[in-house]
PDB file of C-alpha atoms and ligand atoms in Angstrom:
ATOM      1  CA  MET A   1       0.000   0.000   0.000  1.00 61.00           C
ATOM      2  CA  SER A   2       1.217   3.451  -0.894  1.00 81.00           C
ATOM      3  CA  GLY A   3      -0.169   5.587   1.913  1.00 95.00           C
ATOM      4  CA  TYR A   4      -2.905   6.869  -0.408  1.00 98.00           C
ATOM      5  CA  THR A   5      -6.480   6.464   0.854  1.00 98.00           C
ATOM      6  CA  GLY A   6      -9.330   7.706  -1.282  1.00 98.00           C
ATOM      7  CA  ARG A   7     -13.061   7.425  -0.830  1.00 98.00           C
ATOM      8  CA  PHE A   8     -16.464   7.773  -2.445  1.00 98.00           C
ATOM      9  CA  ALA A   9     -19.091   9.185  -0.114  1.00 98.00           C
ATOM     10  CA  PRO A  10     -22.568   9.200  -1.680  1.00 98.00           C
ATOM     11  CA  SER A  11     -25.683  10.356   0.144  1.00 97.00           C
ATOM     12  CA  PRO A  12     -28.501   7.835  -0.335  1.00 97.00           C
ATOM     13  CA  THR A  13     -30.905  10.387  -1.768  1.00 95.00           C
ATOM     14  CA  GLY A  14     -31.489   8.298  -4.883  1.00 95.00           C
ATOM     15  CA  PRO A  15     -29.763   5.909  -7.277  1.00 96.00           C
ATOM     16  CA  LEU A  16     -26.426   6.809  -8.874  1.00 97.00           C
ATOM     17  CA  HIS A  17     -26.607   8.655 -12.192  1.00 96.00           C
ATOM     18  CA  ALA A  18     -24.084   9.630 -14.857  1.00 96.00           C
ATOM     19  CA  GLY A  19     -22.807  12.535 -12.744  1.00 95.00           C
ATOM     20  CA  SER A  20     -22.222  10.411  -9.649  1.00 97.00           C
ATOM     21  CA  LEU A  21     -20.423   7.807 -11.753  1.00 98.00           C
ATOM     22  CA  VAL A  22     -17.904  10.457 -12.831  1.00 98.00           C
ATOM     23  CA  SER A  23     -16.981  11.031  -9.161  1.00 98.00           C
ATOM     24  CA  ALA A  24     -17.011   7.337  -8.307  1.00 98.00           C
ATOM     25  CA  LEU A  25     -14.822   6.402 -11.281  1.00 98.00           C
ATOM     26  CA  ALA A  26     -12.355   9.282 -10.870  1.00 98.00           C
ATOM     27  CA  SER A  27     -11.879   8.672  -7.143  1.00 98.00           C
ATOM     28  CA  TRP A  28     -11.520   4.910  -7.711  1.00 98.00           C
ATOM     29  CA  VAL A  29      -9.104   5.159 -10.623  1.00 98.00           C
ATOM     30  CA  ASP A  30      -6.982   7.870  -8.970  1.00 98.00           C
ATOM     31  CA  ALA A  31      -6.650   5.654  -5.872  1.00 98.00           C
ATOM     32  CA  ARG A  32      -5.800   2.562  -7.915  1.00 98.00           C
ATOM     33  CA  TYR A  33      -3.346   4.470 -10.114  1.00 98.00           C
ATOM     34  CA  HIS A  34      -1.541   5.524  -6.930  1.00 98.00           C
ATOM     35  CA  LYS A  35      -1.724   1.969  -5.561  1.00 98.00           C
ATOM     36  CA  GLY A  36      -3.885   3.216  -2.739  1.00 98.00           C
ATOM     37  CA  GLN A  37      -7.032   1.957  -1.105  1.00 98.00           C
ATOM     38  CA  TRP A  38     -10.520   3.188  -1.896  1.00 98.00           C
ATOM     39  CA  LEU A  39     -13.252   3.342   0.721  1.00 98.00           C
ATOM     40  CA  LEU A  40     -17.016   3.526   0.425  1.00 98.00           C
ATOM     41  CA  ARG A  41     -18.916   5.629   2.938  1.00 98.00           C
ATOM     42  CA  ILE A  42     -22.668   6.026   2.821  1.00 98.00           C
ATOM     43  CA  GLU A  43     -23.583   9.485   4.114  1.00 98.00           C
ATOM     44  CA  ASP A  44     -26.970   8.648   5.596  1.00 97.00           C
ATOM     45  CA  ILE A  45     -27.251  11.377   8.217  1.00 96.00           C
ATOM     46  CA  ASP A  46     -30.129  13.315   6.726  1.00 93.00           C
ATOM     47  CA  PRO A  47     -33.204  11.069   7.028  1.00 90.00           C
ATOM     48  CA  PRO A  48     -35.708  13.503   5.426  1.00 90.00           C
ATOM     49  CA  ARG A  49     -33.646  13.551   2.191  1.00 92.00           C
ATOM     50  CA  GLU A  50     -33.093   9.805   2.072  1.00 94.00           C
ATOM     51  CA  VAL A  51     -34.878   7.445  -0.269  1.00 94.00           C
ATOM     52  CA  ALA A  52     -35.700   3.953   0.974  1.00 95.00           C
ATOM     53  CA  GLY A  53     -33.527   1.347  -0.693  1.00 96.00           C
ATOM     54  CA  ALA A  54     -31.096   3.879  -2.188  1.00 96.00           C
ATOM     55  CA  SER A  55     -28.079   2.640  -0.177  1.00 98.00           C
ATOM     56  CA  THR A  56     -28.540  -0.895  -1.502  1.00 98.00           C
ATOM     57  CA  GLU A  57     -29.038   0.384  -5.031  1.00 98.00           C
ATOM     58  CA  ILE A  58     -25.841   2.442  -4.825  1.00 98.00           C
ATOM     59  CA  ILE A  59     -23.847  -0.507  -3.499  1.00 98.00           C
ATOM     60  CA  ASP A  60     -25.199  -2.832  -6.212  1.00 98.00           C
ATOM     61  CA  CYS A  61     -24.541  -0.239  -8.888  1.00 98.00           C
ATOM     62  CA  LEU A  62     -20.897   0.240  -7.858  1.00 98.00           C
ATOM     63  CA  SER A  63     -20.424  -3.536  -7.875  1.00 98.00           C
ATOM     64  CA  ALA A  64     -22.002  -3.831 -11.328  1.00 98.00           C
ATOM     65  CA  HIS A  65     -19.565  -1.177 -12.568  1.00 98.00           C
ATOM     66  CA  GLY A  66     -16.601  -3.091 -11.113  1.00 98.00           C
ATOM     67  CA  LEU A  67     -15.773  -0.346  -8.608  1.00 98.00           C
ATOM     68  CA  HIS A  68     -14.895  -2.521  -5.634  1.00 98.00           C
ATOM     69  CA  TRP A  69     -14.025  -0.949  -2.300  1.00 98.00           C
ATOM     70  CA  ASP A  70     -11.540  -1.961   0.372  1.00 98.00           C
ATOM     71  CA  ALA A  71     -12.559  -2.413   4.022  1.00 97.00           C
ATOM     72  CA  GLU A  72     -16.086  -2.452   5.370  1.00 98.00           C
ATOM     73  CA  ILE A  73     -18.610   0.101   4.169  1.00 98.00           C
ATOM     74  CA  VAL A  74     -19.029   2.892   6.708  1.00 98.00           C
ATOM     75  CA  PHE A  75     -22.573   4.153   7.338  1.00 98.00           C
ATOM     76  CA  GLN A  76     -22.611   7.578   8.934  1.00 98.00           C
ATOM     77  CA  SER A  77     -25.900   6.830  10.685  1.00 97.00           C
ATOM     78  CA  THR A  78     -23.971   4.489  13.019  1.00 98.00           C
ATOM     79  CA  ARG A  79     -21.285   6.972  13.989  1.00 98.00           C
ATOM     80  CA  ALA A  80     -22.929   9.440  16.379  1.00 98.00           C
ATOM     81  CA  GLN A  81     -20.386   8.674  19.104  1.00 98.00           C
ATOM     82  CA  HIS A  82     -17.516   9.875  16.880  1.00 98.00           C
ATOM     83  CA  TYR A  83     -19.342  13.074  15.993  1.00 98.00           C
ATOM     84  CA  GLU A  84     -20.128  13.703  19.675  1.00 98.00           C
ATOM     85  CA  LEU A  85     -16.452  13.277  20.607  1.00 98.00           C
ATOM     86  CA  ALA A  86     -15.484  15.850  17.998  1.00 98.00           C
ATOM     87  CA  LEU A  87     -18.155  18.223  19.340  1.00 98.00           C
ATOM     88  CA  GLN A  88     -16.702  17.728  22.809  1.00 98.00           C
ATOM     89  CA  THR A  89     -13.256  18.731  21.512  1.00 98.00           C
ATOM     90  CA  LEU A  90     -14.774  21.920  20.084  1.00 98.00           C
ATOM     91  CA  ARG A  91     -16.629  22.570  23.348  1.00 98.00           C
ATOM     92  CA  ASN A  92     -13.406  22.145  25.345  1.00 97.00           C
ATOM     93  CA  LYS A  93     -11.797  24.749  23.112  1.00 97.00           C
ATOM     94  CA  ASN A  94     -14.690  27.115  23.669  1.00 97.00           C
ATOM     95  CA  ALA A  95     -15.340  26.884  19.927  1.00 97.00           C
ATOM     96  CA  LEU A  96     -18.945  25.673  20.094  1.00 98.00           C
ATOM     97  CA  TYR A  97     -22.192  27.346  21.079  1.00 98.00           C
ATOM     98  CA  ALA A  98     -25.906  26.750  20.983  1.00 97.00           C
ATOM     99  CA  CYS A  99     -28.045  28.789  18.626  1.00 96.00           C
ATOM    100  CA  GLU A 100     -31.810  29.186  18.672  1.00 92.00           C
ATOM    101  CA  CYS A 101     -32.101  31.528  15.691  1.00 89.00           C
ATOM    102  CA  THR A 102     -35.071  30.619  13.553  1.00 85.00           C
ATOM    103  CA  ARG A 103     -35.003  30.857   9.768  1.00 83.00           C
ATOM    104  CA  LYS A 104     -37.112  33.980   9.986  1.00 84.00           C
ATOM    105  CA  HIS A 105     -34.663  35.546  12.415  1.00 83.00           C
ATOM    106  CA  LEU A 106     -31.729  34.624  10.159  1.00 82.00           C
ATOM    107  CA  ARG A 107     -33.480  36.225   7.182  1.00 80.00           C
ATOM    108  CA  ALA A 108     -33.939  39.419   9.162  1.00 78.00           C
ATOM    109  CA  LEU A 109     -30.278  39.356  10.231  1.00 73.00           C
ATOM    110  CA  ALA A 110     -29.276  38.963   6.565  1.00 73.00           C
ATOM    111  CA  ALA A 111     -31.322  42.000   5.554  1.00 69.00           C
ATOM    112  CA  ASP A 112     -28.138  44.092   5.463  1.00 69.00           C
ATOM    113  CA  GLY A 113     -27.004  42.054   2.453  1.00 71.00           C
ATOM    114  CA  SER A 114     -24.449  39.905   4.255  1.00 74.00           C
ATOM    115  CA  HIS A 115     -25.040  36.180   4.170  1.00 80.00           C
ATOM    116  CA  ALA A 116     -22.560  35.371   6.915  1.00 90.00           C
ATOM    117  CA  TYR A 117     -24.076  34.457  10.259  1.00 91.00           C
ATOM    118  CA  PRO A 118     -23.213  37.446  12.453  1.00 87.00           C
ATOM    119  CA  GLY A 119     -22.600  35.429  15.620  1.00 90.00           C
ATOM    120  CA  TYR A 120     -25.858  36.560  17.167  1.00 91.00           C
ATOM    121  CA  CYS A 121     -26.007  33.710  19.732  1.00 94.00           C
ATOM    122  CA  ARG A 122     -22.248  33.526  20.331  1.00 94.00           C
ATOM    123  CA  ASP A 123     -22.100  34.892  23.838  1.00 92.00           C
ATOM    124  CA  LYS A 124     -25.567  34.008  25.019  1.00 93.00           C
ATOM    125  CA  GLY A 125     -24.636  30.760  26.796  1.00 92.00           C
ATOM    126  CA  LEU A 126     -27.857  29.119  25.565  1.00 93.00           C
ATOM    127  CA  ASP A 127     -28.816  25.603  26.591  1.00 94.00           C
ATOM    128  CA  GLU A 128     -27.715  23.027  24.009  1.00 95.00           C
ATOM    129  CA  GLN A 129     -30.903  20.985  24.407  1.00 93.00           C
ATOM    130  CA  ASN A 130     -33.308  21.699  21.559  1.00 90.00           C
ATOM    131  CA  ALA A 131     -30.878  24.066  19.882  1.00 96.00           C
ATOM    132  CA  ALA A 132     -28.548  23.902  16.920  1.00 97.00           C
ATOM    133  CA  LEU A 133     -24.797  23.992  17.589  1.00 98.00           C
ATOM    134  CA  ARG A 134     -22.504  26.356  15.714  1.00 98.00           C
ATOM    135  CA  VAL A 135     -18.724  26.376  15.514  1.00 98.00           C
ATOM    136  CA  LYS A 136     -16.889  29.653  16.088  1.00 98.00           C
ATOM    137  CA  ILE A 137     -14.963  30.613  12.996  1.00 97.00           C
ATOM    138  CA  HIS A 138     -12.271  33.259  13.206  1.00 95.00           C
ATOM    139  CA  GLU A 139     -11.192  35.659  10.475  1.00 95.00           C
ATOM    140  CA  GLN A 140      -8.574  33.863   8.442  1.00 95.00           C
ATOM    141  CA  GLU A 141      -7.926  33.400   4.738  1.00 96.00           C
ATOM    142  CA  ILE A 142      -7.955  29.634   4.161  1.00 97.00           C
ATOM    143  CA  CYS A 143      -6.182  28.560   0.977  1.00 96.00           C
ATOM    144  CA  PHE A 144      -5.628  25.154  -0.576  1.00 96.00           C
ATOM    145  CA  ASN A 145      -4.161  24.023  -3.842  1.00 96.00           C
ATOM    146  CA  ASP A 146      -6.776  21.882  -5.536  1.00 96.00           C
ATOM    147  CA  ILE A 147      -5.227  19.341  -7.908  1.00 96.00           C
ATOM    148  CA  ALA A 148      -7.711  20.256 -10.657  1.00 94.00           C
ATOM    149  CA  ALA A 149      -9.164  23.643  -9.721  1.00 92.00           C
ATOM    150  CA  GLY A 150      -5.853  25.232  -8.658  1.00 93.00           C
ATOM    151  CA  ASN A 151      -5.376  27.690  -5.833  1.00 95.00           C
ATOM    152  CA  CYS A 152      -8.604  28.420  -3.930  1.00 95.00           C
ATOM    153  CA  CYS A 153      -8.985  30.759  -0.977  1.00 96.00           C
ATOM    154  CA  ASP A 154     -11.900  31.665   1.260  1.00 96.00           C
ATOM    155  CA  ASN A 155     -12.319  33.683   4.433  1.00 96.00           C
ATOM    156  CA  VAL A 156     -15.056  31.534   5.935  1.00 97.00           C
ATOM    157  CA  ALA A 157     -15.749  33.975   8.787  1.00 96.00           C
ATOM    158  CA  ARG A 158     -16.773  36.542   6.154  1.00 94.00           C
ATOM    159  CA  THR A 159     -18.512  34.373   3.587  1.00 94.00           C
ATOM    160  CA  LEU A 160     -20.439  32.083   5.935  1.00 94.00           C
ATOM    161  CA  GLY A 161     -19.624  32.944   9.534  1.00 96.00           C
ATOM    162  CA  ASP A 162     -20.063  30.484  12.407  1.00 97.00           C
ATOM    163  CA  PHE A 163     -21.769  27.509  10.796  1.00 97.00           C
ATOM    164  CA  ILE A 164     -23.976  24.742  12.095  1.00 97.00           C
ATOM    165  CA  VAL A 165     -22.304  21.458  13.018  1.00 98.00           C
ATOM    166  CA  ARG A 166     -25.298  19.835  14.687  1.00 97.00           C
ATOM    167  CA  ARG A 167     -28.890  20.648  13.907  1.00 95.00           C
ATOM    168  CA  ARG A 168     -31.691  20.474  16.377  1.00 93.00           C
ATOM    169  CA  GLY A 169     -32.835  16.901  16.528  1.00 88.00           C
ATOM    170  CA  PRO A 170     -29.975  16.223  17.076  1.00 89.00           C
ATOM    171  CA  TRP A 171     -28.818  15.744  13.486  1.00 95.00           C
ATOM    172  CA  TYR A 172     -25.190  16.020  12.590  1.00 97.00           C
ATOM    173  CA  ALA A 173     -24.334  18.424   9.808  1.00 98.00           C
ATOM    174  CA  TYR A 174     -22.580  17.228   6.663  1.00 97.00           C
ATOM    175  CA  GLN A 175     -19.526  19.448   7.366  1.00 98.00           C
ATOM    176  CA  LEU A 176     -18.915  17.843  10.744  1.00 98.00           C
ATOM    177  CA  ALA A 177     -19.536  14.249   9.696  1.00 98.00           C
ATOM    178  CA  VAL A 178     -17.411  14.476   6.549  1.00 98.00           C
ATOM    179  CA  VAL A 179     -14.462  16.005   8.397  1.00 98.00           C
ATOM    180  CA  VAL A 180     -14.599  13.509  11.270  1.00 98.00           C
ATOM    181  CA  ASP A 181     -14.922  10.504   8.974  1.00 98.00           C
ATOM    182  CA  ASP A 182     -12.273  11.598   6.477  1.00 98.00           C
ATOM    183  CA  ALA A 183      -9.880  11.953   9.429  1.00 98.00           C
ATOM    184  CA  LEU A 184     -10.849   8.734  11.248  1.00 98.00           C
ATOM    185  CA  GLN A 185     -10.734   6.729   8.028  1.00 98.00           C
ATOM    186  CA  GLY A 186      -7.284   8.146   7.221  1.00 98.00           C
ATOM    187  CA  VAL A 187      -8.428   9.648   3.920  1.00 98.00           C
ATOM    188  CA  THR A 188      -5.484  11.340   2.206  1.00 98.00           C
ATOM    189  CA  HIS A 189      -7.184  12.278  -1.099  1.00 98.00           C
ATOM    190  CA  VAL A 190     -10.680  13.636  -1.605  1.00 98.00           C
ATOM    191  CA  VAL A 191     -11.803  13.394  -5.241  1.00 98.00           C
ATOM    192  CA  ARG A 192     -15.361  14.731  -5.730  1.00 98.00           C
ATOM    193  CA  GLY A 193     -17.510  17.075  -7.779  1.00 96.00           C
ATOM    194  CA  ALA A 194     -16.790  20.792  -7.960  1.00 95.00           C
ATOM    195  CA  ASP A 195     -20.251  21.462  -6.517  1.00 94.00           C
ATOM    196  CA  LEU A 196     -18.516  20.745  -3.192  1.00 96.00           C
ATOM    197  CA  LEU A 197     -15.605  23.139  -3.807  1.00 95.00           C
ATOM    198  CA  ASP A 198     -17.189  25.879  -1.685  1.00 95.00           C
ATOM    199  CA  ASN A 199     -17.369  23.500   1.254  1.00 97.00           C
ATOM    200  CA  THR A 200     -13.666  22.752   1.275  1.00 97.00           C
ATOM    201  CA  ALA A 201     -12.378  25.813   3.135  1.00 97.00           C
ATOM    202  CA  ARG A 202     -15.114  25.246   5.733  1.00 98.00           C
ATOM    203  CA  GLN A 203     -13.946  21.694   6.147  1.00 98.00           C
ATOM    204  CA  ILE A 204     -10.324  22.804   6.457  1.00 98.00           C
ATOM    205  CA  ALA A 205     -11.351  25.310   9.159  1.00 98.00           C
ATOM    206  CA  LEU A 206     -12.940  22.446  11.098  1.00 98.00           C
ATOM    207  CA  GLN A 207      -9.941  20.165  10.521  1.00 98.00           C
ATOM    208  CA  GLN A 208      -7.706  22.830  12.016  1.00 98.00           C
ATOM    209  CA  LEU A 209      -9.901  23.237  15.088  1.00 98.00           C
ATOM    210  CA  LEU A 210      -9.964  19.470  15.579  1.00 98.00           C
ATOM    211  CA  SER A 211      -6.199  19.076  14.915  1.00 98.00           C
ATOM    212  CA  TYR A 212      -6.844  16.768  11.965  1.00 98.00           C
ATOM    213  CA  PRO A 213      -4.618  16.635   8.890  1.00 98.00           C
ATOM    214  CA  THR A 214      -5.937  18.209   5.677  1.00 98.00           C
ATOM    215  CA  PRO A 215      -6.186  15.765   2.765  1.00 98.00           C
ATOM    216  CA  ALA A 216      -5.339  16.646  -0.827  1.00 98.00           C
ATOM    217  CA  TYR A 217      -8.394  17.779  -2.836  1.00 98.00           C
ATOM    218  CA  LEU A 218      -9.300  17.203  -6.460  1.00 97.00           C
ATOM    219  CA  HIS A 219     -12.596  18.716  -7.570  1.00 97.00           C
ATOM    220  CA  LEU A 220     -13.996  17.387 -10.826  1.00 96.00           C
ATOM    221  CA  PRO A 221     -16.028  19.288 -13.408  1.00 95.00           C
ATOM    222  CA  ILE A 222     -19.749  18.925 -12.753  1.00 93.00           C
ATOM    223  CA  VAL A 223     -21.972  17.079 -15.175  1.00 92.00           C
ATOM    224  CA  GLU A 224     -24.837  19.324 -16.185  1.00 88.00           C
ATOM    225  CA  SER A 225     -28.360  18.564 -17.237  1.00 82.00           C
ATOM    226  CA  GLY A 226     -29.800  20.037 -20.439  1.00 77.00           C
ATOM    227  CA  ASP A 227     -30.761  23.298 -18.747  1.00 80.00           C
ATOM    228  CA  GLY A 228     -27.298  23.968 -17.372  1.00 81.00           C
ATOM    229  CA  ARG A 229     -27.982  22.872 -13.820  1.00 85.00           C
ATOM    230  CA  LYS A 230     -26.041  20.184 -11.984  1.00 85.00           C
ATOM    231  CA  LEU A 231     -27.233  16.763 -13.070  1.00 86.00           C
ATOM    232  CA  SER A 232     -29.319  15.355 -10.227  1.00 83.00           C
ATOM    233  CA  LYS A 233     -32.544  13.549  -9.663  1.00 74.00           C
ATOM    234  CA  GLN A 234     -34.289  16.924  -9.449  1.00 76.00           C
ATOM    235  CA  THR A 235     -32.936  17.953 -12.850  1.00 80.00           C
ATOM    236  CA  GLY A 236     -34.062  14.725 -14.473  1.00 75.00           C
ATOM    237  CA  ALA A 237     -30.993  12.474 -14.205  1.00 87.00           C
ATOM    238  CA  GLN A 238     -31.779   8.889 -15.132  1.00 93.00           C
ATOM    239  CA  PRO A 239     -30.526   6.136 -12.818  1.00 96.00           C
ATOM    240  CA  LEU A 240     -27.565   4.263 -14.289  1.00 97.00           C
ATOM    241  CA  ASP A 241     -28.533   1.078 -16.079  1.00 98.00           C
ATOM    242  CA  ASN A 242     -26.352  -1.672 -14.597  1.00 98.00           C
ATOM    243  CA  HIS A 243     -26.744  -3.666 -17.810  1.00 98.00           C
ATOM    244  CA  ASN A 244     -24.861  -0.948 -19.654  1.00 98.00           C
ATOM    245  CA  ALA A 245     -21.985  -0.713 -17.160  1.00 98.00           C
ATOM    246  CA  LEU A 246     -19.239  -0.693 -19.790  1.00 98.00           C
ATOM    247  CA  GLY A 247     -20.926   2.039 -21.828  1.00 97.00           C
ATOM    248  CA  ASN A 248     -21.547   4.099 -18.681  1.00 98.00           C
ATOM    249  CA  LEU A 249     -17.907   3.810 -17.655  1.00 98.00           C
ATOM    250  CA  GLN A 250     -16.724   4.745 -21.127  1.00 97.00           C
ATOM    251  CA  GLN A 251     -18.914   7.819 -21.089  1.00 96.00           C
ATOM    252  CA  ALA A 252     -17.673   8.905 -17.640  1.00 97.00           C
ATOM    253  CA  TRP A 253     -14.083   8.270 -18.753  1.00 98.00           C
ATOM    254  CA  GLU A 254     -14.457  10.486 -21.783  1.00 96.00           C
ATOM    255  CA  PHE A 255     -16.127  13.178 -19.694  1.00 96.00           C
ATOM    256  CA  LEU A 256     -12.966  13.138 -17.565  1.00 97.00           C
ATOM    257  CA  GLY A 257     -10.994  14.086 -20.681  1.00 97.00           C
ATOM    258  CA  GLN A 258      -9.207  10.720 -20.896  1.00 98.00           C
ATOM    259  CA  GLN A 259      -8.155   8.979 -24.103  1.00 96.00           C
ATOM    260  CA  PRO A 260     -10.981   6.645 -25.212  1.00 95.00           C
ATOM    261  CA  LEU A 261     -10.384   2.923 -24.636  1.00 94.00           C
ATOM    262  CA  PRO A 262     -12.661   1.536 -27.372  1.00 88.00           C
ATOM    263  CA  GLU A 263     -10.927  -1.836 -27.614  1.00 92.00           C
ATOM    264  CA  CYS A 264     -12.088  -2.902 -24.121  1.00 93.00           C
ATOM    265  CA  VAL A 265     -14.968  -5.364 -24.162  1.00 95.00           C
ATOM    266  CA  SER A 266     -15.484  -6.082 -20.463  1.00 97.00           C
ATOM    267  CA  VAL A 267     -15.870  -3.932 -17.344  1.00 98.00           C
ATOM    268  CA  ALA A 268     -12.839  -5.562 -15.701  1.00 98.00           C
ATOM    269  CA  GLY A 269     -10.739  -5.145 -18.838  1.00 97.00           C
ATOM    270  CA  PHE A 270     -11.793  -1.523 -19.180  1.00 98.00           C
ATOM    271  CA  LEU A 271     -10.949  -0.692 -15.560  1.00 98.00           C
ATOM    272  CA  GLU A 272      -7.563  -2.359 -15.730  1.00 98.00           C
ATOM    273  CA  LYS A 273      -6.676  -0.375 -18.807  1.00 98.00           C
ATOM    274  CA  ALA A 274      -8.122   2.805 -17.300  1.00 98.00           C
ATOM    275  CA  VAL A 275      -5.823   2.536 -14.276  1.00 98.00           C
ATOM    276  CA  SER A 276      -2.777   2.273 -16.499  1.00 97.00           C
ATOM    277  CA  GLN A 277      -3.891   5.134 -18.769  1.00 97.00           C
ATOM    278  CA  TRP A 278      -5.176   7.583 -16.126  1.00 98.00           C
ATOM    279  CA  LYS A 279      -3.893  11.120 -16.494  1.00 98.00           C
ATOM    280  CA  ARG A 280      -4.997  13.720 -13.976  1.00 97.00           C
ATOM    281  CA  ASN A 281      -3.762  16.512 -16.203  1.00 96.00           C
ATOM    282  CA  ARG A 282      -6.299  15.570 -18.884  1.00 97.00           C
ATOM    283  CA  ILE A 283      -9.240  16.370 -16.589  1.00 96.00           C
ATOM    284  CA  PRO A 284     -10.876  19.375 -18.237  1.00 93.00           C
ATOM    285  CA  ASP A 285     -10.583  22.533 -16.187  1.00 80.00           C
ATOM    286  CA  ARG A 286     -14.060  23.747 -17.063  1.00 66.00           C
ATOM    287  CA  GLN A 287     -16.158  23.662 -13.947  1.00 51.00           C
ATOM    288  CA  ASN A 288     -19.296  22.404 -15.621  1.00 50.00           C
ATOM    289  CA  SER A 289     -20.251  20.472 -18.657  1.00 54.00           C
ATOM    290  CA  ARG A 290     -22.881  18.333 -20.278  1.00 54.00           C
ATOM    291  CA  LEU A 291     -22.556  14.699 -21.094  1.00 55.00           C
ATOM    292  CA  ASP A 292     -23.287  14.493 -24.787  1.00 47.00           C
ATOM    293  CA  ASN A 293     -25.990  11.901 -24.639  1.00 42.00           C
ATOM    294  CA  GLU A 294     -27.634  12.999 -21.399  1.00 42.00           C
ATOM    295  CA  SER A 295     -31.123  13.961 -22.403  1.00 37.00           C
ATOM    296  CA  ALA A 296     -32.370  17.456 -21.761  1.00 33.00           C
ATOM    297  CA  THR A 297     -35.417  17.597 -19.538  1.00 30.00           C
TER     298      THR A 297
HETATM  299  N1  LIG B   1     -22.324  12.960   0.464  1.00 82.91           N
HETATM  300  C1  LIG B   1     -21.967  14.036  -0.405  1.00 82.91           C
HETATM  301  C2  LIG B   1     -22.821  13.998  -1.652  1.00 82.91           C
HETATM  302  O1  LIG B   1     -23.320  12.937  -1.999  1.00 82.91           O
HETATM  303  C3  LIG B   1     -20.522  13.992  -0.857  1.00 82.91           C
HETATM  304  C4  LIG B   1     -19.584  14.271   0.222  1.00 82.91           C
HETATM  305  C5  LIG B   1     -18.150  14.424  -0.195  1.00 82.91           C
HETATM  306  O2  LIG B   1     -17.716  13.805  -1.178  1.00 82.91           O
HETATM  307  O3  LIG B   1     -17.452  15.142   0.509  1.00 82.91           O
HETATM  308  O4  LIG B   1     -22.970  15.022  -2.287  1.00 82.91           O
END
């Protein structure tokens, strides 16, 4: 093993589609090219957005496309104790506080045009029961060198402010769960869609507060639907047809700017060749694009 650990971390909000396959394939092939391991984590921490049976469908779909993972699948819904420990670390650092602001209140606070949370509840010492928890974010320019998107910087305190790490419920926020799990699973490389680029500086801010290492990031161009929006179930993405796994992989591969591998006739043969031919520097630098045969809806 090379010390490289990658991962694919889908939320079970529906079956995988052509856009999700681009992320799954790129993260898998980049890990295999670097002789690393590749982990599968199901991000099932948002029950209202989940679709019954989606986790199983995702797992079956990855298998049908030959994208096999190492180690046991991690389900975030089973990991509350890890998220609570991280919250305790933040609490000990006086970097966590309860917030009872309602949406209406937040809208009124944003009336001055700023979208950053102004720290309204910061010094109120509110009871954590039945409240959301926010992390205190200090003014700081956070920069990282994305392997595909280049140098990216964000002053999270100004653009977002103290953000929620646990919602009332209690439900753990994506930012907290992703940072805790990437660290606990030893993830060294995060390869995912550029729709998550804006989240990266926030995640680095949390990693720093929790004394976690920061992985390398590679954000991929986003597959668009016919109307220019990110391909998703809401924008009419069709579930991947497992019977057309080779064709689906070929399409994702070409979307990633790689040299076509038309001579491959099996999924396993295609993937083996793909690992040997993978070139990060061929990934197009456009942030968004359409897959040619994805139907407009
Ligand atoms: N679960 C997230 C999603 O499906 C991805 C998280 C990540 O890759 O950081 O959009």
